[in-house]
Amino acid sequence: QVQLVESGGGLVQTGGSLRLSCATSGFTLQRYNMRWFRQAPGKEREFVAFITIRGDTDYADSVKGRFTISRDNEKNTLYLQMNNLEPGDSAIYYCNRQTGAYWGQGTQVIVSS
């Protein structure tokens, strides 16, 4: 049973930081590319960050230089470190396994002005 469980969201002021986690189970994390997406009210779900099985990364232009995606295959956990947060980062953040289109329940991030 494939499961993705996001955590670490919360309320933070502009310029603050949060570290999101995605605990995975039901598969071997090291064999899959993983992604983070986010969705704000009234907007489409958008790509945030991508990490390959080798650890290579890619980011949306809007978060480049501020966010860092990483993985700990031993702990079967995916991370998203978010620094210098802006109000535009407010959204529900979702963990995604690229192959199979698996999603977690999301964790909400609110950045106050």
PDB file of C-alpha atoms in Angstrom:
ATOM      1  CA  GLN A   1       0.000   0.000   0.000  1.00  0.00           C
ATOM      2  CA  VAL A   2       1.653   3.199  -1.212  1.00  0.00           C
ATOM      3  CA  GLN A   3       1.311   6.082   1.228  1.00  0.00           C
ATOM      4  CA  LEU A   4       2.667   9.627   1.261  1.00  0.00           C
ATOM      5  CA  VAL A   5       2.166  11.718   4.403  1.00  0.00           C
ATOM      6  CA  GLU A   6       3.163  15.383   4.391  1.00  0.00           C
ATOM      7  CA  SER A   7       3.866  17.356   7.546  1.00  0.00           C
ATOM      8  CA  GLY A   8       5.643  20.493   8.723  1.00  0.00           C
ATOM      9  CA  GLY A   9       3.324  23.185   7.423  1.00  0.00           C
ATOM     10  CA  GLY A  10       2.147  26.079   9.509  1.00  0.00           C
ATOM     11  CA  LEU A  11       1.871  29.827   9.887  1.00  0.00           C
ATOM     12  CA  VAL A  12       5.009  31.875   9.387  1.00  0.00           C
ATOM     13  CA  GLN A  13       5.866  35.521   8.824  1.00  0.00           C
ATOM     14  CA  THR A  14       7.353  36.847   5.625  1.00  0.00           C
ATOM     15  CA  GLY A  15      11.042  36.007   5.564  1.00  0.00           C
ATOM     16  CA  GLY A  16      10.657  32.989   7.806  1.00  0.00           C
ATOM     17  CA  SER A  17      11.457  29.348   7.146  1.00  0.00           C
ATOM     18  CA  LEU A  18       9.700  26.002   7.247  1.00  0.00           C
ATOM     19  CA  ARG A  19      10.855  22.452   6.624  1.00  0.00           C
ATOM     20  CA  LEU A  20       8.272  20.136   5.097  1.00  0.00           C
ATOM     21  CA  SER A  21       8.527  16.365   5.322  1.00  0.00           C
ATOM     22  CA  CYS A  22       6.943  13.609   3.266  1.00  0.00           C
ATOM     23  CA  ALA A  23       7.035  10.228   4.965  1.00  0.00           C
ATOM     24  CA  THR A  24       6.649   7.427   2.445  1.00  0.00           C
ATOM     25  CA  SER A  25       5.745   3.772   2.775  1.00  0.00           C
ATOM     26  CA  GLY A  26       4.740   0.881   0.562  1.00  0.00           C
ATOM     27  CA  PHE A  27       7.622   1.308  -1.868  1.00  0.00           C
ATOM     28  CA  THR A  28      11.379   1.747  -2.016  1.00  0.00           C
ATOM     29  CA  LEU A  29      11.931   5.496  -2.115  1.00  0.00           C
ATOM     30  CA  GLN A  30      15.413   5.273  -3.620  1.00  0.00           C
ATOM     31  CA  ARG A  31      13.989   3.874  -6.859  1.00  0.00           C
ATOM     32  CA  TYR A  32      11.702   6.818  -7.658  1.00  0.00           C
ATOM     33  CA  ASN A  33      11.886  10.424  -8.758  1.00  0.00           C
ATOM     34  CA  MET A  34       9.923  12.627  -6.374  1.00  0.00           C
ATOM     35  CA  ARG A  35       8.285  16.032  -6.617  1.00  0.00           C
ATOM     36  CA  TRP A  36       6.670  18.756  -4.556  1.00  0.00           C
ATOM     37  CA  PHE A  37       3.641  20.652  -5.837  1.00  0.00           C
ATOM     38  CA  ARG A  38       1.506  23.365  -4.284  1.00  0.00           C
ATOM     39  CA  GLN A  39      -1.982  24.721  -4.789  1.00  0.00           C
ATOM     40  CA  ALA A  40      -3.389  28.024  -3.563  1.00  0.00           C
ATOM     41  CA  PRO A  41      -7.129  28.809  -3.416  1.00  0.00           C
ATOM     42  CA  GLY A  42      -8.513  29.625  -6.850  1.00  0.00           C
ATOM     43  CA  LYS A  43      -5.308  28.626  -8.607  1.00  0.00           C
ATOM     44  CA  GLU A  44      -4.102  25.566 -10.454  1.00  0.00           C
ATOM     45  CA  ARG A  45      -1.740  23.126  -8.843  1.00  0.00           C
ATOM     46  CA  GLU A  46       1.798  24.124  -9.731  1.00  0.00           C
ATOM     47  CA  PHE A  47       5.149  22.413  -9.791  1.00  0.00           C
ATOM     48  CA  VAL A  48       7.588  23.434  -7.061  1.00  0.00           C
ATOM     49  CA  ALA A  49      10.574  21.094  -6.975  1.00  0.00           C
ATOM     50  CA  PHE A  50      11.860  17.815  -8.403  1.00  0.00           C
ATOM     51  CA  ILE A  51      14.525  15.345  -7.322  1.00  0.00           C
ATOM     52  CA  THR A  52      15.775  12.318  -9.230  1.00  0.00           C
ATOM     53  CA  ILE A  53      16.822   8.963  -7.859  1.00  0.00           C
ATOM     54  CA  ARG A  54      20.399  10.196  -8.203  1.00  0.00           C
ATOM     55  CA  GLY A  55      19.747  13.355  -6.200  1.00  0.00           C
ATOM     56  CA  ASP A  56      19.715  15.804  -9.107  1.00  0.00           C
ATOM     57  CA  THR A  57      17.254  18.640  -8.537  1.00  0.00           C
ATOM     58  CA  ASP A  58      15.178  21.185 -10.407  1.00  0.00           C
ATOM     59  CA  TYR A  59      12.953  24.035  -9.229  1.00  0.00           C
ATOM     60  CA  ALA A  60      10.260  26.368 -10.381  1.00  0.00           C
ATOM     61  CA  ASP A  61      11.652  29.807 -11.137  1.00  0.00           C
ATOM     62  CA  SER A  62       9.497  31.316  -8.401  1.00  0.00           C
ATOM     63  CA  VAL A  63      11.253  29.338  -5.656  1.00  0.00           C
ATOM     64  CA  LYS A  64      14.739  28.918  -7.076  1.00  0.00           C
ATOM     65  CA  GLY A  65      17.370  30.023  -4.600  1.00  0.00           C
ATOM     66  CA  ARG A  66      14.936  29.891  -1.673  1.00  0.00           C
ATOM     67  CA  PHE A  67      13.727  26.276  -1.565  1.00  0.00           C
ATOM     68  CA  THR A  68      15.771  23.083  -1.378  1.00  0.00           C
ATOM     69  CA  ILE A  69      14.413  19.600  -2.064  1.00  0.00           C
ATOM     70  CA  SER A  70      16.249  16.636  -0.586  1.00  0.00           C
ATOM     71  CA  ARG A  71      15.729  12.995   0.228  1.00  0.00           C
ATOM     72  CA  ASP A  72      16.787  10.535   2.898  1.00  0.00           C
ATOM     73  CA  ASN A  73      16.314   7.115   1.359  1.00  0.00           C
ATOM     74  CA  GLU A  74      17.320   5.366   4.583  1.00  0.00           C
ATOM     75  CA  LYS A  75      14.397   7.054   6.335  1.00  0.00           C
ATOM     76  CA  ASN A  76      12.097   6.834   3.295  1.00  0.00           C
ATOM     77  CA  THR A  77      11.473  10.551   3.639  1.00  0.00           C
ATOM     78  CA  LEU A  78      11.395  13.470   1.206  1.00  0.00           C
ATOM     79  CA  TYR A  79      12.009  17.036   2.403  1.00  0.00           C
ATOM     80  CA  LEU A  80      11.427  20.584   1.257  1.00  0.00           C
ATOM     81  CA  GLN A  81      13.372  23.298   3.057  1.00  0.00           C
ATOM     82  CA  MET A  82      11.707  26.661   2.450  1.00  0.00           C
ATOM     83  CA  ASN A  83      13.609  29.830   3.305  1.00  0.00           C
ATOM     84  CA  ASN A  84      12.825  33.516   2.895  1.00  0.00           C
ATOM     85  CA  LEU A  85       9.139  32.751   2.556  1.00  0.00           C
ATOM     86  CA  GLU A  86       6.831  35.183   0.805  1.00  0.00           C
ATOM     87  CA  PRO A  87       3.027  35.611   0.924  1.00  0.00           C
ATOM     88  CA  GLY A  88       2.885  34.148  -2.587  1.00  0.00           C
ATOM     89  CA  ASP A  89       4.188  30.872  -1.170  1.00  0.00           C
ATOM     90  CA  SER A  90       0.962  30.364   0.799  1.00  0.00           C
ATOM     91  CA  ALA A  91      -0.627  27.138  -0.433  1.00  0.00           C
ATOM     92  CA  ILE A  92      -1.241  23.517   0.363  1.00  0.00           C
ATOM     93  CA  TYR A  93       1.924  21.598  -0.434  1.00  0.00           C
ATOM     94  CA  TYR A  94       1.763  18.072  -1.812  1.00  0.00           C
ATOM     95  CA  CYS A  95       4.330  15.322  -2.102  1.00  0.00           C
ATOM     96  CA  ASN A  96       4.196  13.302  -5.333  1.00  0.00           C
ATOM     97  CA  ARG A  97       5.739  10.123  -6.687  1.00  0.00           C
ATOM     98  CA  GLN A  98       6.308  10.769 -10.366  1.00  0.00           C
ATOM     99  CA  THR A  99       5.663   7.191 -11.428  1.00  0.00           C
ATOM    100  CA  GLY A 100       2.144   6.057 -10.616  1.00  0.00           C
ATOM    101  CA  ALA A 101       0.750   9.532  -9.835  1.00  0.00           C
ATOM    102  CA  TYR A 102       0.651   9.012  -6.079  1.00  0.00           C
ATOM    103  CA  TRP A 103      -0.129  11.997  -3.843  1.00  0.00           C
ATOM    104  CA  GLY A 104      -0.251  12.744  -0.155  1.00  0.00           C
ATOM    105  CA  GLN A 105      -2.984  14.628   1.694  1.00  0.00           C
ATOM    106  CA  GLY A 106      -1.047  17.883   1.706  1.00  0.00           C
ATOM    107  CA  THR A 107       0.191  20.240   4.397  1.00  0.00           C
ATOM    108  CA  GLN A 108      -0.852  23.884   4.557  1.00  0.00           C
ATOM    109  CA  VAL A 109       1.606  26.760   4.547  1.00  0.00           C
ATOM    110  CA  ILE A 110       0.426  30.289   5.359  1.00  0.00           C
ATOM    111  CA  VAL A 111       2.841  33.180   5.047  1.00  0.00           C
ATOM    112  CA  SER A 112       1.612  36.402   6.620  1.00  0.00           C
ATOM    113  CA  SER A 113       2.461  39.838   5.270  1.00  0.00           C
TER     114      SER A 113
END
